[in-house]
Amino acid sequence: MRRAENKIISMKIFLLSDTHFGHDKMPQYCGRPIGFEKLIFDNLLRVVKKSDMLIHLGDFCIGDDEMWHKRFLTEIDCKKILVRGNHDHKSNSWYLKMGWDFVCFAFSNTYFGKKILFSHCPHPINDVDFNIHGHFHNSLPRLLKKEWVTPDEEYRNKHDLSILTPKHKLLALEYTNYQPVLLETFIK
């Protein structure tokens, strides 16, 4: 009788944020290419494997929620965590029923020797090494210079901007060529 070989499956952890699937203003607001959804899906399908985990830092879609979630959760085959953003308005149980493996507003854990807080908007730094967040897209440099584009933009972002420190790490798809990013690479 032959012994079965033990296979060690290496799980990679990928990050993604602010996909805003179905949001037709993203090309105007953030300079995304027309058809950015296909670009994001193609990159995910090319990079993420079944043995991997994907942490989505919120603002998954704008409208047509059921269609976007069904497509994403069917096509992208891996463990999926949704950290809810300011546009993710359904209940946790709705997202879980759609197929997410875990849903929360924020969570922290230790990876690669660093205690990391994952959230959509920046959170105050307490007992963590980093807060990896989304929310600002590629607008953070403009917002820090107080160059407001819409009348309510200062009000909406004032609190989040006031708590930023060097320990806050922004993940913006506009800076990653619309690809998921390896957690290990991102924190280094």
mmCIF file of N, CA and C in Angstrom, residues 53-54 56 79-84 92 95-96 99-108:
data_model
loop_
_atom_site.group_PDB
_atom_site.id
_atom_site.type_symbol
_atom_site.label_atom_id
_atom_site.label_comp_id
_atom_site.label_asym_id
_atom_site.label_seq_id
_atom_site.Cartn_x
_atom_site.Cartn_y
_atom_site.Cartn_z
ATOM 1 N N MET A 53 -7.084 33.646 -0.800
ATOM 2 C CA MET A 53 -8.102 34.426 -0.099
ATOM 3 C C MET A 53 -8.055 35.852 -0.643
ATOM 4 N N LEU A 54 -9.226 36.429 -0.837
ATOM 5 C CA LEU A 54 -9.349 37.794 -1.326
ATOM 6 C C LEU A 54 -10.054 38.626 -0.259
ATOM 7 N N HIS A 56 -11.733 42.101 0.185
ATOM 8 C CA HIS A 56 -12.267 43.257 -0.548
ATOM 9 C C HIS A 56 -12.584 44.334 0.483
ATOM 10 N N LYS A 79 -11.564 31.990 -1.320
ATOM 11 C CA LYS A 79 -12.217 32.479 -0.101
ATOM 12 C C LYS A 79 -12.340 33.986 -0.230
ATOM 13 N N LYS A 80 -13.502 34.539 0.133
ATOM 14 C CA LYS A 80 -13.742 35.960 -0.060
ATOM 15 C C LYS A 80 -14.250 36.615 1.215
ATOM 16 N N ILE A 81 -13.567 37.690 1.609
ATOM 17 C CA ILE A 81 -13.960 38.495 2.767
ATOM 18 C C ILE A 81 -14.392 39.861 2.250
ATOM 19 N N LEU A 82 -15.542 40.329 2.709
ATOM 20 C CA LEU A 82 -15.994 41.676 2.373
ATOM 21 C C LEU A 82 -15.934 42.539 3.624
ATOM 22 N N VAL A 83 -15.109 43.564 3.564
ATOM 23 C CA VAL A 83 -15.093 44.606 4.596
ATOM 24 C C VAL A 83 -15.980 45.705 4.028
ATOM 25 N N ARG A 84 -17.143 45.879 4.612
ATOM 26 C CA ARG A 84 -18.153 46.760 4.030
ATOM 27 C C ARG A 84 -17.701 48.218 3.980
ATOM 28 N N ASN A 92 -25.425 42.195 6.670
ATOM 29 C CA ASN A 92 -24.395 41.155 6.640
ATOM 30 C C ASN A 92 -24.979 39.834 6.150
ATOM 31 N N TYR A 95 -25.233 39.644 2.344
ATOM 32 C CA TYR A 95 -23.939 39.368 1.692
ATOM 33 C C TYR A 95 -23.523 37.916 1.890
ATOM 34 N N LEU A 96 -23.747 37.375 3.083
ATOM 35 C CA LEU A 96 -23.405 35.970 3.343
ATOM 36 C C LEU A 96 -24.260 35.040 2.483
ATOM 37 N N GLY A 99 -22.961 34.674 -0.912
ATOM 38 C CA GLY A 99 -21.807 33.800 -1.086
ATOM 39 C C GLY A 99 -20.482 34.282 -0.523
ATOM 40 N N TRP A 100 -20.473 35.459 0.111
ATOM 41 C CA TRP A 100 -19.246 35.887 0.767
ATOM 42 C C TRP A 100 -18.962 34.941 1.932
ATOM 43 N N ASP A 101 -17.697 34.660 2.206
ATOM 44 C CA ASP A 101 -17.326 33.761 3.289
ATOM 45 C C ASP A 101 -17.323 34.454 4.644
ATOM 46 N N PHE A 102 -17.064 35.750 4.657
ATOM 47 C CA PHE A 102 -17.051 36.522 5.904
ATOM 48 C C PHE A 102 -17.354 37.963 5.545
ATOM 49 N N VAL A 103 -18.141 38.641 6.381
ATOM 50 C CA VAL A 103 -18.530 40.031 6.139
ATOM 51 C C VAL A 103 -18.394 40.792 7.446
ATOM 52 N N CYS A 104 -17.813 41.995 7.392
ATOM 53 C CA CYS A 104 -17.627 42.801 8.593
ATOM 54 C C CYS A 104 -17.443 44.264 8.190
ATOM 55 N N PHE A 105 -17.357 45.133 9.187
ATOM 56 C CA PHE A 105 -17.042 46.538 8.922
ATOM 57 C C PHE A 105 -15.545 46.797 9.042
ATOM 58 N N ALA A 106 -14.855 45.979 9.817
ATOM 59 C CA ALA A 106 -13.394 46.065 9.965
ATOM 60 C C ALA A 106 -12.949 44.812 10.708
ATOM 61 N N PHE A 107 -11.694 44.427 10.514
ATOM 62 C CA PHE A 107 -11.132 43.345 11.305
ATOM 63 C C PHE A 107 -9.630 43.513 11.358
ATOM 64 N N SER A 108 -9.031 42.925 12.387
ATOM 65 C CA SER A 108 -7.573 42.966 12.480
ATOM 66 C C SER A 108 -7.049 41.559 12.714
#
